[in-house]
Tab-separated table of C-alpha atoms and ligand atoms in Angstrom:
chain	number	residue	atom	x	y	z
A	1	UNK	CA	-104.063	-60.306	85.082
A	2	UNK	CA	-103.119	-63.503	86.834
A	3	UNK	CA	-100.368	-65.198	84.915
A	4	UNK	CA	-101.704	-68.609	85.866
A	5	UNK	CA	-104.818	-68.015	83.769
A	6	UNK	CA	-102.836	-67.354	80.627
A	7	UNK	CA	-101.181	-70.749	80.577
A	8	UNK	CA	-102.445	-73.150	77.944
A	9	UNK	CA	-104.525	-75.905	79.415
A	10	UNK	CA	-104.117	-79.412	78.228
A	11	UNK	CA	-107.145	-80.986	76.659
A	12	UNK	CA	-107.610	-84.459	75.373
A	13	UNK	CA	-108.524	-85.001	71.749
A	14	UNK	CA	-112.222	-85.554	72.458
A	15	UNK	CA	-112.547	-82.325	74.456
A	16	UNK	CA	-110.705	-80.492	71.694
A	17	UNK	CA	-112.950	-81.782	68.918
A	18	UNK	CA	-116.025	-80.737	70.894
A	19	UNK	CA	-115.196	-77.110	70.136
A	20	UNK	CA	-115.168	-75.424	66.746
A	21	UNK	CA	-111.612	-75.136	65.538
A	22	UNK	CA	-111.325	-71.354	65.927
A	23	UNK	CA	-112.787	-71.222	69.417
A	24	UNK	CA	-110.795	-74.288	70.322
A	25	UNK	CA	-107.584	-72.583	69.325
A	26	UNK	CA	-108.423	-69.442	71.252
A	27	UNK	CA	-109.679	-71.407	74.200
A	28	UNK	CA	-106.512	-73.498	74.189
A	29	UNK	CA	-104.339	-70.447	74.359
A	30	UNK	CA	-106.507	-68.259	76.566
A	31	UNK	CA	-109.045	-70.423	78.394
A	32	UNK	CA	-111.088	-67.506	79.811
A	33	UNK	CA	-111.576	-65.671	76.552
A	34	UNK	CA	-113.711	-66.801	73.681
A	35	UNK	CA	-113.449	-65.107	70.340
A	36	UNK	CA	-116.739	-63.189	70.425
A	37	UNK	CA	-116.005	-62.127	73.938
A	38	UNK	CA	-112.628	-60.710	72.943
A	39	UNK	CA	-114.168	-58.625	70.188
A	40	UNK	CA	-117.059	-57.343	72.267
A	41	UNK	CA	-114.929	-56.413	75.237
A	42	UNK	CA	-113.529	-53.521	73.170
A	43	UNK	CA	-115.764	-50.606	72.269
A	44	UNK	CA	-116.786	-51.117	68.662
A	45	UNK	CA	-117.609	-48.564	66.014
A	46	UNK	CA	-119.819	-49.723	63.225
A	47	UNK	CA	-118.700	-49.181	59.666
A	48	UNK	CA	-121.725	-46.907	59.179
A	49	UNK	CA	-120.517	-44.703	62.036
A	50	UNK	CA	-117.007	-44.587	60.671
A	51	UNK	CA	-118.242	-43.649	57.208
A	52	UNK	CA	-120.506	-41.004	58.694
A	53	UNK	CA	-117.583	-39.375	60.463
A	54	UNK	CA	-115.899	-38.928	57.073
A	55	UNK	CA	-118.911	-37.419	55.344
A	56	UNK	CA	-118.577	-33.818	54.320
A	57	UNK	CA	-114.804	-34.064	53.868
A	58	UNK	CA	-115.152	-33.606	50.135
A	59	UNK	CA	-116.888	-30.241	50.719
A	60	UNK	CA	-114.101	-29.020	52.997
A	61	UNK	CA	-111.160	-30.297	51.011
A	62	UNK	CA	-110.418	-27.108	49.077
A	63	UNK	CA	-109.849	-25.192	52.300
A	64	UNK	CA	-106.634	-27.096	52.973
A	65	UNK	CA	-103.972	-24.417	52.511
A	66	UNK	CA	-101.284	-25.400	55.002
A	67	UNK	CA	-99.794	-28.498	53.376
A	68	UNK	CA	-98.503	-29.197	49.874
A	69	UNK	CA	-101.287	-31.499	48.760
A	70	UNK	CA	-103.279	-30.954	45.574
A	71	UNK	CA	-106.852	-31.598	46.701
A	72	UNK	CA	-108.362	-31.442	43.211
A	73	UNK	CA	-110.257	-34.578	42.304
A	74	UNK	CA	-108.726	-36.050	39.122
A	75	UNK	CA	-110.693	-35.892	35.884
A	76	UNK	CA	-113.352	-38.352	34.727
A	77	UNK	CA	-110.766	-39.804	32.329
A	78	UNK	CA	-108.639	-40.884	35.254
A	79	UNK	CA	-111.482	-42.898	36.726
A	80	UNK	CA	-112.223	-44.362	33.290
A	81	UNK	CA	-108.544	-45.392	33.114
A	82	UNK	CA	-108.930	-47.071	36.501
A	83	UNK	CA	-111.815	-49.081	35.055
A	84	UNK	CA	-109.675	-50.182	32.123
A	85	UNK	CA	-107.000	-51.347	34.525
A	86	UNK	CA	-109.621	-53.160	36.563
A	87	UNK	CA	-110.822	-54.945	33.428
A	88	UNK	CA	-107.394	-56.552	32.988
A	89	UNK	CA	-107.342	-57.642	36.638
A	90	UNK	CA	-105.540	-54.822	38.448
A	91	UNK	CA	-107.128	-54.236	41.845
A	92	UNK	CA	-109.039	-57.493	41.438
A	93	UNK	CA	-106.433	-60.142	42.160
A	94	UNK	CA	-102.874	-59.947	43.333
A	95	UNK	CA	-100.402	-58.029	41.222
A	96	UNK	CA	-96.948	-57.184	42.507
A	97	UNK	CA	-94.185	-55.007	41.069
A	98	UNK	CA	-91.436	-56.776	43.024
A	99	UNK	CA	-88.090	-56.355	41.292
A	100	UNK	CA	-86.486	-54.077	38.765
A	101	UNK	CA	-89.046	-52.648	36.332
A	102	UNK	CA	-86.358	-52.575	33.644
A	103	UNK	CA	-85.529	-56.289	33.945
A	104	UNK	CA	-87.463	-59.337	32.872
A	105	UNK	CA	-89.568	-60.807	35.667
A	106	UNK	CA	-90.513	-64.451	35.499
A	107	UNK	CA	-93.699	-63.657	37.478
A	108	UNK	CA	-96.078	-62.103	34.914
A	109	UNK	CA	-98.525	-60.518	37.392
A	110	UNK	CA	-96.961	-57.094	37.478
A	111	UNK	CA	-97.311	-53.637	35.976
A	112	UNK	CA	-93.641	-53.111	35.124
A	113	UNK	CA	-94.479	-51.965	31.590
A	114	UNK	CA	-96.400	-48.974	32.912
A	115	UNK	CA	-93.801	-48.285	35.553
A	116	UNK	CA	-90.920	-48.280	33.073
A	117	UNK	CA	-92.824	-46.175	30.562
A	118	UNK	CA	-93.831	-43.530	33.084
A	119	UNK	CA	-90.280	-43.295	34.458
A	120	UNK	CA	-88.964	-42.841	30.912
A	121	UNK	CA	-91.525	-40.127	30.225
A	122	UNK	CA	-90.866	-38.211	33.427
A	123	UNK	CA	-87.156	-38.808	32.914
A	124	UNK	CA	-87.489	-36.995	29.583
A	125	UNK	CA	-89.259	-34.126	31.353
A	126	UNK	CA	-86.275	-33.840	33.739
A	127	UNK	CA	-83.833	-34.013	30.848
A	128	UNK	CA	-82.395	-37.485	31.435
A	129	UNK	CA	-81.109	-39.081	28.249
A	130	UNK	CA	-83.280	-42.044	27.303
A	131	UNK	CA	-80.369	-44.448	27.142
A	132	UNK	CA	-79.164	-43.563	30.622
A	133	UNK	CA	-82.161	-43.693	32.879
A	134	UNK	CA	-83.375	-45.904	35.677
A	135	UNK	CA	-86.050	-45.513	38.309
A	136	UNK	CA	-89.258	-46.772	39.783
A	137	UNK	CA	-92.464	-45.585	41.404
A	138	UNK	CA	-91.977	-45.600	45.171
A	139	UNK	CA	-94.358	-45.290	48.099
A	140	UNK	CA	-93.708	-41.580	48.691
A	141	UNK	CA	-91.226	-38.743	48.514
A	142	UNK	CA	-89.639	-40.111	51.658
A	143	UNK	CA	-89.294	-43.557	50.090
A	144	UNK	CA	-87.668	-42.003	47.026
A	145	UNK	CA	-85.297	-40.027	49.253
A	146	UNK	CA	-84.445	-43.262	51.045
A	147	UNK	CA	-83.463	-44.917	47.789
A	148	UNK	CA	-81.425	-41.898	46.735
A	149	UNK	CA	-79.515	-41.746	50.000
A	150	UNK	CA	-78.965	-45.502	50.144
A	151	UNK	CA	-77.746	-45.514	46.550
A	152	UNK	CA	-75.445	-42.576	47.272
A	153	UNK	CA	-74.075	-44.162	50.421
A	154	UNK	CA	-73.471	-47.481	48.651
A	155	UNK	CA	-71.753	-45.977	45.601
A	156	UNK	CA	-69.536	-43.627	47.627
A	157	UNK	CA	-68.513	-46.377	50.049
A	158	UNK	CA	-67.622	-48.655	47.143
A	159	UNK	CA	-65.561	-45.932	45.480
A	160	UNK	CA	-63.562	-44.925	48.544
A	161	UNK	CA	-63.907	-47.640	51.180
A	162	UNK	CA	-65.138	-44.872	53.510
A	163	UNK	CA	-68.643	-44.138	54.715
A	164	UNK	CA	-69.717	-40.766	53.353
A	165	UNK	CA	-70.874	-37.958	55.588
A	166	UNK	CA	-74.208	-36.424	54.684
A	167	UNK	CA	-74.601	-32.689	54.078
A	168	UNK	CA	-77.907	-30.869	54.273
A	169	UNK	CA	-79.424	-27.838	55.959
A	170	UNK	CA	-81.881	-27.528	58.822
A	171	UNK	CA	-84.463	-26.388	56.271
A	172	UNK	CA	-84.431	-29.828	54.593
A	173	UNK	CA	-87.480	-32.033	55.149
A	174	UNK	CA	-87.614	-34.013	58.396
A	175	UNK	CA	-87.599	-37.240	56.388
A	176	UNK	CA	-83.918	-36.589	55.619
A	177	UNK	CA	-83.160	-36.493	59.338
A	178	UNK	CA	-84.939	-39.820	59.851
A	179	UNK	CA	-83.140	-41.390	56.878
A	180	UNK	CA	-79.799	-40.081	58.101
A	181	UNK	CA	-80.423	-41.929	61.354
A	182	UNK	CA	-81.653	-45.074	59.582
A	183	UNK	CA	-78.592	-45.144	57.316
A	184	UNK	CA	-76.278	-44.358	60.216
A	185	UNK	CA	-74.681	-41.385	58.466
A	186	UNK	CA	-73.020	-38.494	60.229
A	187	UNK	CA	-74.843	-35.238	59.513
A	188	UNK	CA	-72.733	-32.255	58.678
A	189	UNK	CA	-75.148	-29.378	59.144
A	190	UNK	CA	-74.786	-26.805	56.388
A	191	UNK	CA	-75.797	-23.215	57.133
A	192	UNK	CA	-78.425	-21.306	55.194
A	193	UNK	CA	-78.799	-17.975	53.465
A	194	UNK	CA	-81.395	-15.455	54.542
A	195	UNK	CA	-84.075	-17.031	52.284
A	196	UNK	CA	-83.543	-20.518	53.728
A	197	UNK	CA	-81.478	-21.908	50.834
A	198	UNK	CA	-78.158	-23.687	51.326
A	199	UNK	CA	-75.137	-21.448	51.956
A	200	UNK	CA	-72.740	-23.044	49.487
A	201	UNK	CA	-69.714	-21.252	50.947
A	202	UNK	CA	-70.511	-22.947	54.211
A	203	UNK	CA	-70.870	-26.255	52.324
A	204	UNK	CA	-67.327	-25.778	51.043
A	205	UNK	CA	-66.003	-24.914	54.515
A	206	UNK	CA	-67.692	-27.987	55.996
A	207	UNK	CA	-66.368	-30.294	53.283
A	208	UNK	CA	-62.865	-28.905	53.788
A	209	UNK	CA	-63.197	-29.695	57.477
A	210	UNK	CA	-64.075	-33.330	56.631
A	211	UNK	CA	-61.527	-34.211	53.942
A	212	UNK	CA	-61.377	-37.943	54.622
A	213	UNK	CA	-64.972	-38.775	53.855
A	214	UNK	CA	-66.845	-38.586	50.566
A	215	UNK	CA	-69.777	-36.174	50.513
A	216	UNK	CA	-73.382	-37.256	50.142
A	217	UNK	CA	-75.179	-33.965	49.519
A	218	UNK	CA	-78.923	-33.462	49.625
A	219	UNK	CA	-80.156	-30.361	47.830
A	220	UNK	CA	-83.736	-29.362	48.481
A	221	UNK	CA	-85.558	-27.853	45.539
A	222	UNK	CA	-88.390	-26.258	47.447
A	223	UNK	CA	-87.833	-26.519	51.187
A	224	UNK	CA	-90.873	-27.637	53.074
A	225	UNK	CA	-91.648	-24.572	55.136
A	226	UNK	CA	-90.091	-21.614	53.317
A	227	UNK	CA	-90.041	-22.852	49.731
A	228	UNK	CA	-86.340	-22.083	49.327
A	229	UNK	CA	-84.358	-23.557	46.441
A	230	UNK	CA	-80.802	-24.787	47.016
A	231	UNK	CA	-78.576	-23.794	44.115
A	232	UNK	CA	-77.570	-26.876	42.134
A	233	UNK	CA	-74.976	-24.835	40.207
A	234	UNK	CA	-73.573	-23.375	43.419
A	235	UNK	CA	-73.332	-26.841	44.983
A	236	UNK	CA	-71.794	-28.398	41.873
A	237	UNK	CA	-69.100	-25.749	41.804
A	238	UNK	CA	-68.085	-26.744	45.341
A	239	UNK	CA	-68.175	-30.468	44.538
A	240	UNK	CA	-65.659	-30.260	41.669
A	241	UNK	CA	-62.694	-32.488	42.361
A	242	UNK	CA	-64.357	-34.281	45.282
A	243	UNK	CA	-65.897	-37.729	45.488
A	244	UNK	CA	-69.545	-36.942	45.971
A	245	UNK	CA	-73.125	-37.866	45.217
A	246	UNK	CA	-75.836	-35.227	44.809
A	247	UNK	CA	-79.430	-36.183	45.509
A	248	UNK	CA	-82.269	-33.736	44.817
A	249	UNK	CA	-85.254	-33.672	47.108
A	250	UNK	CA	-87.801	-32.005	44.846
A	251	UNK	CA	-90.893	-33.513	46.483
A	252	UNK	CA	-93.192	-30.600	45.694
A	253	UNK	CA	-91.419	-28.226	43.265
A	254	UNK	CA	-90.220	-31.155	41.146
A	255	UNK	CA	-93.795	-31.678	40.029
A	256	UNK	CA	-94.361	-28.239	38.536
A	257	UNK	CA	-91.052	-26.533	37.773
A	258	UNK	CA	-90.503	-28.479	34.509
A	259	UNK	CA	-93.747	-26.946	33.245
A	260	UNK	CA	-92.780	-23.341	33.924
A	261	UNK	CA	-90.257	-20.766	32.750
A	262	UNK	CA	-87.982	-22.283	35.420
A	263	UNK	CA	-87.827	-25.649	33.631
A	264	UNK	CA	-84.023	-25.506	33.350
A	265	UNK	CA	-83.779	-25.695	37.153
A	266	UNK	CA	-84.181	-29.469	37.220
A	267	UNK	CA	-82.557	-30.460	33.942
A	268	UNK	CA	-80.371	-33.456	34.532
A	269	UNK	CA	-78.069	-33.170	31.529
A	270	UNK	CA	-76.639	-29.944	30.167
A	271	UNK	CA	-73.790	-29.231	27.740
A	272	UNK	CA	-70.575	-28.283	29.503
A	273	UNK	CA	-69.789	-24.619	28.822
A	274	UNK	CA	-66.191	-25.295	27.858
A	275	UNK	CA	-66.262	-28.579	25.980
A	276	UNK	CA	-69.899	-28.775	24.936
A	277	UNK	CA	-69.966	-32.368	26.189
A	278	UNK	CA	-73.035	-33.407	28.152
A	279	UNK	CA	-72.600	-33.314	31.929
A	280	UNK	CA	-74.881	-34.602	34.657
A	281	UNK	CA	-75.985	-31.958	37.118
A	282	UNK	CA	-77.129	-34.406	39.817
A	283	UNK	CA	-77.277	-38.121	40.589
A	284	UNK	CA	-80.873	-38.789	41.563
A	285	UNK	CA	-84.168	-37.037	42.129
A	286	UNK	CA	-87.210	-37.638	44.341
A	287	UNK	CA	-90.674	-36.201	43.600
A	288	UNK	CA	-93.962	-36.896	45.400
A	289	UNK	CA	-96.925	-37.880	43.207
A	290	UNK	CA	-99.654	-36.767	45.617
A	291	UNK	CA	-98.341	-33.227	45.956
A	292	UNK	CA	-98.431	-31.224	42.716
A	293	UNK	CA	-99.900	-33.941	40.474
A	294	UNK	CA	-102.883	-34.604	42.694
A	295	UNK	CA	-102.558	-38.369	42.497
A	296	UNK	CA	-105.150	-39.481	45.046
A	297	UNK	CA	-102.784	-41.475	47.293
A	298	UNK	CA	-99.137	-41.228	48.359
A	299	UNK	CA	-96.534	-42.326	45.820
A	300	UNK	CA	-93.164	-41.030	44.632
A	301	UNK	CA	-90.974	-40.834	41.564
A	302	UNK	CA	-87.393	-41.975	41.959
A	303	UNK	CA	-85.153	-41.357	38.949
A	304	UNK	CA	-81.432	-41.833	38.535
A	305	UNK	CA	-79.041	-42.789	35.737
A	306	UNK	CA	-78.531	-46.314	34.485
A	307	UNK	CA	-74.814	-45.848	35.145
A	308	UNK	CA	-75.477	-45.050	38.827
A	309	UNK	CA	-77.915	-47.907	39.049
A	310	UNK	CA	-75.429	-50.402	37.656
A	311	UNK	CA	-72.653	-49.321	40.028
A	312	UNK	CA	-75.126	-49.620	42.853
A	313	UNK	CA	-76.393	-52.991	41.676
A	314	UNK	CA	-72.916	-54.550	41.707
A	315	UNK	CA	-72.663	-53.704	45.407
A	316	UNK	CA	-76.279	-54.576	46.147
A	317	UNK	CA	-75.602	-57.988	44.586
A	318	UNK	CA	-73.118	-58.695	47.381
A	319	UNK	CA	-75.735	-58.227	50.073
A	320	UNK	CA	-78.764	-59.607	48.310
A	321	UNK	CA	-78.966	-63.173	47.083
A	322	UNK	CA	-80.891	-63.070	43.795
A	323	UNK	CA	-81.760	-66.773	43.782
A	324	UNK	CA	-85.332	-66.467	45.005
A	325	UNK	CA	-86.714	-63.943	42.491
A	326	UNK	CA	-84.073	-64.675	39.831
A	327	UNK	CA	-82.789	-61.087	39.791
A	328	UNK	CA	-81.245	-58.436	41.994
A	329	UNK	CA	-84.219	-56.110	42.400
A	330	UNK	CA	-82.401	-52.803	42.883
A	331	UNK	CA	-85.051	-51.631	45.324
A	332	UNK	CA	-84.904	-51.841	49.116
A	333	UNK	CA	-88.532	-52.836	49.434
A	334	UNK	CA	-89.338	-56.248	47.972
A	335	UNK	CA	-93.049	-56.489	47.186
A	336	UNK	CA	-94.156	-53.256	45.573
A	337	UNK	CA	-97.515	-51.872	44.540
A	338	UNK	CA	-98.432	-52.642	40.929
A	339	UNK	CA	-101.655	-50.655	40.928
A	340	UNK	CA	-100.196	-47.212	41.613
A	341	UNK	CA	-97.662	-47.169	38.756
A	342	UNK	CA	-100.368	-48.262	36.319
A	343	UNK	CA	-102.641	-45.538	37.679
A	344	UNK	CA	-99.978	-42.855	37.839
A	345	UNK	CA	-99.073	-43.646	34.227
A	346	UNK	CA	-102.210	-41.627	33.452
A	347	UNK	CA	-100.363	-38.484	34.608
A	348	UNK	CA	-97.611	-38.945	32.009
A	349	UNK	CA	-99.603	-38.473	28.802
A	350	UNK	CA	-99.377	-35.453	26.482
A	351	UNK	CA	-102.735	-34.164	27.662
A	352	UNK	CA	-101.833	-34.712	31.319
A	353	UNK	CA	-98.640	-32.706	30.776
A	354	UNK	CA	-100.632	-29.856	29.188
A	355	UNK	CA	-102.913	-29.836	32.197
A	356	UNK	CA	-99.848	-29.692	34.447
A	357	UNK	CA	-98.594	-26.687	32.466
A	358	UNK	CA	-101.900	-24.906	33.070
A	359	UNK	CA	-101.988	-25.881	36.764
A	360	UNK	CA	-98.411	-24.746	37.301
A	361	UNK	CA	-99.170	-21.363	35.736
A	362	UNK	CA	-102.321	-20.679	37.713
A	363	UNK	CA	-100.642	-21.849	40.918
A	364	UNK	CA	-97.733	-19.443	40.560
A	365	UNK	CA	-100.042	-16.617	39.420
A	366	UNK	CA	-102.228	-17.201	42.451
A	367	UNK	CA	-99.189	-17.240	44.722
A	368	UNK	CA	-98.137	-13.862	43.337
A	369	UNK	CA	-101.671	-12.583	43.911
A	370	UNK	CA	-101.859	-13.882	47.487
A	371	UNK	CA	-98.450	-12.502	48.347
A	372	UNK	CA	-99.306	-9.078	46.942
A	373	UNK	CA	-102.587	-8.985	48.861
A	374	UNK	CA	-101.047	-10.033	52.186
A	375	UNK	CA	-98.323	-7.421	51.739
A	376	UNK	CA	-100.941	-4.780	50.863
A	377	UNK	CA	-103.385	-5.483	53.679
A	378	UNK	CA	-101.582	-7.411	56.396
A	379	UNK	CA	-98.067	-6.150	56.249
A	380	UNK	CA	-97.769	-6.497	60.045
A	381	UNK	CA	-97.723	-10.264	59.484
A	382	UNK	CA	-94.354	-9.791	57.750
A	383	UNK	CA	-95.116	-12.012	54.760
A	384	UNK	CA	-92.250	-13.629	52.844
A	385	UNK	CA	-91.886	-15.516	49.595
A	386	UNK	CA	-88.447	-17.067	49.122
A	387	UNK	CA	-88.305	-16.778	45.325
A	388	UNK	CA	-90.466	-16.609	42.211
A	389	UNK	CA	-90.362	-20.391	41.737
A	390	UNK	CA	-92.099	-20.864	45.052
A	391	UNK	CA	-95.812	-21.480	45.576
A	392	UNK	CA	-95.338	-20.978	49.315
A	393	UNK	CA	-95.667	-17.814	51.330
A	394	UNK	CA	-95.050	-17.610	55.061
A	395	UNK	CA	-95.967	-15.019	57.643
A	396	UNK	CA	-96.567	-14.544	61.358
A	397	UNK	CA	-99.117	-16.913	62.815
A	398	UNK	CA	-102.661	-15.484	62.635
A	399	UNK	CA	-105.583	-16.400	64.950
A	400	UNK	CA	-106.134	-20.042	65.920
A	401	UNK	CA	-109.491	-19.886	64.140
A	402	UNK	CA	-107.768	-19.186	60.835
A	403	UNK	CA	-105.039	-21.738	61.568
A	404	UNK	CA	-107.632	-24.436	62.214
A	405	UNK	CA	-110.047	-23.547	59.427
A	406	UNK	CA	-107.341	-23.769	56.761
A	407	UNK	CA	-105.222	-26.493	58.420
A	408	UNK	CA	-102.176	-24.247	58.516
A	409	UNK	CA	-98.856	-25.663	59.678
A	410	UNK	CA	-97.206	-23.503	62.343
A	411	UNK	CA	-93.477	-23.469	63.045
A	412	UNK	CA	-90.969	-21.349	64.891
A	413	UNK	CA	-88.911	-19.256	62.499
A	414	UNK	CA	-85.734	-17.634	63.733
A	415	UNK	CA	-85.951	-13.851	63.484
A	416	UNK	CA	-83.084	-11.876	65.085
A	417	UNK	CA	-82.079	-14.898	67.168
A	418	UNK	CA	-85.596	-15.418	68.467
A	419	UNK	CA	-88.019	-18.096	67.427
A	420	UNK	CA	-91.269	-16.532	66.293
A	421	UNK	CA	-94.374	-18.603	65.402
A	422	UNK	CA	-94.992	-18.532	61.652
A	423	UNK	CA	-97.397	-20.330	59.334
A	424	UNK	CA	-97.203	-20.977	55.642
A	425	UNK	CA	-99.764	-21.165	52.863
A	426	UNK	CA	-98.920	-23.524	50.037
A	427	UNK	CA	-100.879	-22.447	46.974
A	428	UNK	CA	-101.794	-25.729	45.321
A	429	UNK	CA	-104.023	-26.131	42.218
A	430	UNK	CA	-107.221	-26.357	44.303
A	431	UNK	CA	-106.476	-23.011	46.000
A	432	UNK	CA	-108.405	-20.904	43.499
A	433	UNK	CA	-108.578	-17.131	43.667
A	434	UNK	CA	-112.004	-17.518	45.248
A	435	UNK	CA	-110.610	-19.659	48.087
A	436	UNK	CA	-107.699	-17.267	48.541
A	437	UNK	CA	-110.075	-14.267	48.720
A	438	UNK	CA	-112.047	-16.042	51.395
A	439	UNK	CA	-108.823	-16.739	53.247
A	440	UNK	CA	-107.756	-13.097	52.946
A	441	UNK	CA	-111.094	-11.908	54.345
A	442	UNK	CA	-110.817	-14.327	57.270
A	443	UNK	CA	-107.285	-13.152	57.928
A	444	UNK	CA	-108.639	-9.656	58.588
A	445	UNK	CA	-111.412	-10.721	60.989
A	446	UNK	CA	-110.969	-10.202	64.709
A	447	UNK	CA	-111.028	-13.817	65.850
A	448	UNK	CA	-109.517	-15.625	68.784
B	1	PLP	C1	-93.316	-33.522	51.458
B	1	PLP	C2	-91.849	-33.519	51.380
B	1	PLP	C3	-91.119	-34.696	51.578
B	1	PLP	C4	-91.772	-35.980	51.965
B	1	PLP	O1	-92.538	-36.480	50.930
B	1	PLP	P1	-93.689	-37.550	51.213
B	1	PLP	O2	-94.179	-37.864	49.852
B	1	PLP	O3	-94.697	-36.875	52.088
B	1	PLP	O4	-93.042	-38.706	51.892
B	1	PLP	C5	-89.764	-34.652	51.417
B	1	PLP	N1	-89.139	-33.511	51.108
B	1	PLP	C6	-89.788	-32.355	50.908
B	1	PLP	C7	-89.019	-31.130	50.545
B	1	PLP	C8	-91.176	-32.321	51.052
B	1	PLP	O5	-91.827	-31.158	50.869
């Protein structure tokens, strides 16, 4: 392009008024391009074509086995709830959950009531005491992790004057690596046990090697690929006497474990064995809403204690001037979705929790079934299941046809110092026995 042509040309007022205002503006800036021209010079797809390309997706959705997304369409009641929300204006005109859902907002167009209520309800599920709870509905598991790590960094820095170092394993979700970079934290890589969970003896060794920095520890409750569970008790034992913050990334398992025999895994408060006084097992927790719960769009739960929040807020108040919205919001993101918390509130009722109990049971039963069948018929694939809490099994990568048909994620897994291609199947509520049988049959076919 010739630079000369891009220069604005000077027009007198009469010439300018001879053009419609939009074309005049474009023509003033780029004399050789008119608006219609600019649009037509790119290949266009009509909305009908775009919609057509998405047709049929709802028939295929239950074949998704490679990622932790619940593809079940929510019940009729959920869509009726959406209509009720619509009737009061949500999704019609602009609502915004900017600010702290637990504080008064002087802008009434928000859904803070729903947000606060659902955090309190889920907080109860995770064993937070109702007078010591704070949280909000974030954009995703990653967003919730971001708030946990930022809160941890801020609190630890304020307590010690030193930036913490962050401790997590290579099995942690890649979002943690991105957030580590974003927050400019030094990563101390912690080794893993055979099943992919954190080696807490190595955690202790690493913390001893870094005595001058507080420890921001991320425990993964359900690692993304292997479904391993870092031991909260094991980690806590190593943290005694150190300045630390423990964040739980429970993006997937956090949704269902509270509804199973493993409910104690995520309890926030437990009585101390010696004194009987309540102790906190962790500082904050992140859970994705679109994974186990089957909320139809990405969102995340972020829950911490009020005590942590208040320590954080004192520091946050130094960097954020509250004048404009008349409060210190406590969240990194300013404008926040008001529709999703009001919609996700639906998943926090008694009947929704009973459904989650049933889903959690059938999911784990189906995982046991799938694992048993793969072991029985395809043992050469060397199937693994990290633990009985896990809805994930992983095994050597089968044919590309199977990988593509079921959207399986493939990754190199280190076996005897060599990286071998593996896939995993995450048994979500839509992965019925019927779907799994179909998958098992396909696994046995000779396909390229
Ligand atoms: C999926 C996942 C995340 C990221 O959650 P999003 O909601 O997709 O942002 C983080 N950690 C773990 C362990 C996950 O499985």
